[in-house]
Amino acid sequence: MLRNGRKFNLDYEIDDFMFYCQQKDLRIKTIESYETCLRLFARYMKDEYGLKKLIS
């Protein structure tokens, strides 16, 4: 999740969101789909823009 005034690692935030989805008892296919899309987006941001950490 976003943390005011801090840099945070994109992969860590995805992991945190995936844990949240599991706690909400979403279906496995939904969680897998979310994770795939988010990991691809994170890789794109890293490859195209060199982005590894975000600042809130």
Short mmCIF file of N, CA, C and O in Angstrom, two decimals:
data_model
loop_
_atom_site.label_atom_id
_atom_site.label_comp_id
_atom_site.label_asym_id
_atom_site.label_seq_id
_atom_site.Cartn_x
_atom_site.Cartn_y
_atom_site.Cartn_z
N MET A 1 0.82 -1.18 0.00
CA MET A 1 0.00 0.00 0.00
C MET A 1 0.88 1.25 0.00
O MET A 1 2.03 1.20 0.35
N LEU A 2 0.30 2.38 -0.35
CA LEU A 2 1.06 3.62 -0.37
C LEU A 2 1.42 4.08 1.03
O LEU A 2 0.63 3.98 1.95
N ARG A 3 2.62 4.56 1.16
CA ARG A 3 3.08 5.08 2.44
C ARG A 3 3.55 6.51 2.22
O ARG A 3 4.50 6.75 1.48
N ASN A 4 2.89 7.45 2.83
CA ASN A 4 3.16 8.87 2.60
C ASN A 4 4.62 9.23 2.83
O ASN A 4 5.19 8.91 3.84
N GLY A 5 5.20 9.92 1.83
CA GLY A 5 6.54 10.44 1.95
C GLY A 5 7.65 9.41 1.91
O GLY A 5 8.77 9.71 2.27
N ARG A 6 7.38 8.19 1.46
CA ARG A 6 8.38 7.14 1.44
C ARG A 6 8.53 6.53 0.07
O ARG A 6 7.58 6.48 -0.70
N LYS A 7 9.73 6.03 -0.19
CA LYS A 7 9.92 5.20 -1.37
C LYS A 7 9.51 3.79 -1.00
O LYS A 7 9.69 3.36 0.12
N PHE A 8 8.94 3.08 -1.94
CA PHE A 8 8.61 1.69 -1.66
C PHE A 8 8.83 0.85 -2.90
O PHE A 8 8.74 1.31 -4.03
N ASN A 9 9.17 -0.40 -2.66
CA ASN A 9 9.50 -1.35 -3.70
C ASN A 9 8.23 -1.87 -4.36
O ASN A 9 7.31 -2.32 -3.68
N LEU A 10 8.21 -1.83 -5.67
CA LEU A 10 7.03 -2.25 -6.43
C LEU A 10 6.71 -3.73 -6.20
O LEU A 10 5.55 -4.09 -6.01
N ASP A 11 7.73 -4.59 -6.19
CA ASP A 11 7.49 -6.02 -5.98
C ASP A 11 6.91 -6.28 -4.59
O ASP A 11 6.02 -7.11 -4.43
N TYR A 12 7.42 -5.59 -3.59
CA TYR A 12 6.91 -5.75 -2.24
C TYR A 12 5.43 -5.34 -2.18
O TYR A 12 4.61 -6.02 -1.53
N GLU A 13 5.09 -4.28 -2.85
CA GLU A 13 3.70 -3.79 -2.83
C GLU A 13 2.77 -4.77 -3.54
O GLU A 13 1.63 -4.96 -3.12
N ILE A 14 3.25 -5.39 -4.60
CA ILE A 14 2.44 -6.41 -5.28
C ILE A 14 2.22 -7.58 -4.35
O ILE A 14 1.10 -8.09 -4.23
N ASP A 15 3.28 -8.02 -3.68
CA ASP A 15 3.15 -9.12 -2.71
C ASP A 15 2.13 -8.77 -1.63
O ASP A 15 1.30 -9.61 -1.25
N ASP A 16 2.19 -7.54 -1.15
CA ASP A 16 1.26 -7.08 -0.11
C ASP A 16 -0.18 -7.11 -0.62
O ASP A 16 -1.10 -7.55 0.08
N PHE A 17 -0.38 -6.68 -1.86
CA PHE A 17 -1.72 -6.69 -2.44
C PHE A 17 -2.22 -8.12 -2.64
O PHE A 17 -3.40 -8.41 -2.40
N MET A 18 -1.32 -9.03 -3.04
CA MET A 18 -1.73 -10.41 -3.24
C MET A 18 -2.15 -11.04 -1.91
O MET A 18 -3.13 -11.79 -1.85
N PHE A 19 -1.44 -10.72 -0.84
CA PHE A 19 -1.83 -11.18 0.48
C PHE A 19 -3.22 -10.65 0.85
O PHE A 19 -4.07 -11.39 1.36
N TYR A 20 -3.46 -9.38 0.55
CA TYR A 20 -4.76 -8.76 0.80
C TYR A 20 -5.87 -9.51 0.03
O TYR A 20 -6.93 -9.80 0.59
N CYS A 21 -5.59 -9.85 -1.21
CA CYS A 21 -6.59 -10.57 -2.03
C CYS A 21 -6.89 -11.95 -1.43
O CYS A 21 -8.05 -12.38 -1.42
N GLN A 22 -5.86 -12.61 -0.92
CA GLN A 22 -6.07 -13.91 -0.28
C GLN A 22 -6.92 -13.76 0.98
O GLN A 22 -7.80 -14.59 1.23
N GLN A 23 -6.67 -12.72 1.73
CA GLN A 23 -7.43 -12.48 2.95
C GLN A 23 -8.89 -12.16 2.65
O GLN A 23 -9.78 -12.45 3.45
N LYS A 24 -9.15 -11.56 1.49
CA LYS A 24 -10.52 -11.25 1.08
C LYS A 24 -11.21 -12.48 0.50
O LYS A 24 -12.36 -12.43 0.10
N ASP A 25 -10.48 -13.59 0.45
CA ASP A 25 -11.00 -14.87 -0.01
C ASP A 25 -11.47 -14.83 -1.47
O ASP A 25 -12.50 -15.40 -1.83
N LEU A 26 -10.69 -14.15 -2.30
CA LEU A 26 -10.98 -14.14 -3.73
C LEU A 26 -10.66 -15.49 -4.32
O LEU A 26 -9.87 -16.26 -3.78
N ARG A 27 -11.25 -15.79 -5.45
CA ARG A 27 -10.98 -17.06 -6.12
C ARG A 27 -9.54 -17.12 -6.61
O ARG A 27 -8.95 -16.11 -6.97
N ILE A 28 -9.00 -18.33 -6.63
CA ILE A 28 -7.61 -18.55 -7.03
C ILE A 28 -7.35 -17.99 -8.43
O ILE A 28 -6.33 -17.34 -8.66
N LYS A 29 -8.24 -18.23 -9.36
CA LYS A 29 -8.07 -17.74 -10.74
C LYS A 29 -8.02 -16.21 -10.78
O LYS A 29 -7.26 -15.62 -11.54
N THR A 30 -8.82 -15.56 -9.96
CA THR A 30 -8.82 -14.10 -9.89
C THR A 30 -7.48 -13.60 -9.35
O THR A 30 -6.87 -12.69 -9.93
N ILE A 31 -7.02 -14.21 -8.28
CA ILE A 31 -5.74 -13.82 -7.69
C ILE A 31 -4.60 -14.03 -8.68
O ILE A 31 -3.74 -13.16 -8.84
N GLU A 32 -4.61 -15.17 -9.35
CA GLU A 32 -3.56 -15.45 -10.34
C GLU A 32 -3.58 -14.43 -11.47
O GLU A 32 -2.52 -13.98 -11.94
N SER A 33 -4.76 -14.06 -11.92
CA SER A 33 -4.89 -13.08 -12.99
C SER A 33 -4.37 -11.72 -12.54
O SER A 33 -3.63 -11.06 -13.28
N TYR A 34 -4.76 -11.29 -11.36
CA TYR A 34 -4.28 -10.01 -10.81
C TYR A 34 -2.75 -10.01 -10.73
O TYR A 34 -2.09 -9.06 -11.13
N GLU A 35 -2.21 -11.10 -10.19
CA GLU A 35 -0.76 -11.15 -10.01
C GLU A 35 -0.02 -11.13 -11.34
O GLU A 35 0.96 -10.40 -11.50
N THR A 36 -0.51 -11.88 -12.31
CA THR A 36 0.12 -11.89 -13.63
C THR A 36 0.13 -10.50 -14.24
O THR A 36 1.17 -10.03 -14.73
N CYS A 37 -1.00 -9.84 -14.22
CA CYS A 37 -1.10 -8.49 -14.79
C CYS A 37 -0.20 -7.49 -14.07
O CYS A 37 0.50 -6.70 -14.70
N LEU A 38 -0.20 -7.54 -12.75
CA LEU A 38 0.63 -6.61 -11.98
C LEU A 38 2.12 -6.86 -12.18
O LEU A 38 2.91 -5.92 -12.28
N ARG A 39 2.52 -8.13 -12.24
CA ARG A 39 3.95 -8.45 -12.46
C ARG A 39 4.39 -8.00 -13.85
O ARG A 39 5.50 -7.50 -14.03
N LEU A 40 3.53 -8.20 -14.84
CA LEU A 40 3.86 -7.73 -16.19
C LEU A 40 3.98 -6.21 -16.24
O LEU A 40 4.88 -5.67 -16.88
N PHE A 41 3.07 -5.53 -15.57
CA PHE A 41 3.12 -4.07 -15.52
C PHE A 41 4.40 -3.60 -14.82
O PHE A 41 5.09 -2.69 -15.29
N ALA A 42 4.76 -4.25 -13.71
CA ALA A 42 5.98 -3.89 -12.98
C ALA A 42 7.21 -4.11 -13.86
O ALA A 42 8.11 -3.26 -13.89
N ARG A 43 7.24 -5.22 -14.60
CA ARG A 43 8.37 -5.49 -15.49
C ARG A 43 8.45 -4.43 -16.59
O ARG A 43 9.53 -3.96 -16.93
N TYR A 44 7.31 -4.07 -17.14
CA TYR A 44 7.27 -3.03 -18.17
C TYR A 44 7.82 -1.71 -17.63
O TYR A 44 8.64 -1.06 -18.27
N MET A 45 7.38 -1.32 -16.44
CA MET A 45 7.86 -0.07 -15.84
C MET A 45 9.36 -0.11 -15.57
O MET A 45 10.06 0.89 -15.78
N LYS A 46 9.86 -1.25 -15.16
CA LYS A 46 11.30 -1.39 -14.92
C LYS A 46 12.09 -1.34 -16.23
O LYS A 46 13.09 -0.63 -16.33
N ASP A 47 11.61 -2.08 -17.23
CA ASP A 47 12.33 -2.16 -18.51
C ASP A 47 12.27 -0.85 -19.28
O ASP A 47 13.28 -0.40 -19.84
N GLU A 48 11.11 -0.24 -19.34
CA GLU A 48 10.93 0.96 -20.16
C GLU A 48 11.36 2.25 -19.47
O GLU A 48 11.82 3.18 -20.13
N TYR A 49 11.19 2.32 -18.18
CA TYR A 49 11.44 3.57 -17.46
C TYR A 49 12.47 3.45 -16.34
O TYR A 49 12.76 4.42 -15.66
N GLY A 50 13.00 2.25 -16.13
CA GLY A 50 13.98 2.04 -15.07
C GLY A 50 13.40 2.22 -13.68
O GLY A 50 14.12 2.44 -12.72
N LEU A 51 12.10 2.09 -13.57
CA LEU A 51 11.41 2.32 -12.31
C LEU A 51 11.43 1.06 -11.45
O LEU A 51 10.94 0.01 -11.86
N LYS A 52 12.01 1.16 -10.27
CA LYS A 52 12.03 0.06 -9.34
C LYS A 52 11.33 0.41 -8.04
O LYS A 52 10.80 -0.45 -7.36
N LYS A 53 11.36 1.67 -7.71
CA LYS A 53 10.71 2.14 -6.48
C LYS A 53 9.81 3.32 -6.82
O LYS A 53 10.09 4.08 -7.73
N LEU A 54 8.75 3.44 -6.07
CA LEU A 54 7.82 4.56 -6.25
C LEU A 54 7.91 5.48 -5.05
O LEU A 54 8.27 5.06 -3.96
N ILE A 55 7.56 6.71 -5.25
CA ILE A 55 7.52 7.67 -4.16
C ILE A 55 6.09 8.16 -4.00
O ILE A 55 5.46 8.52 -4.98
N SER A 56 5.60 8.12 -2.79
CA SER A 56 4.23 8.61 -2.57
C SER A 56 4.27 10.05 -2.09
O SER A 56 5.26 10.55 -1.63
#
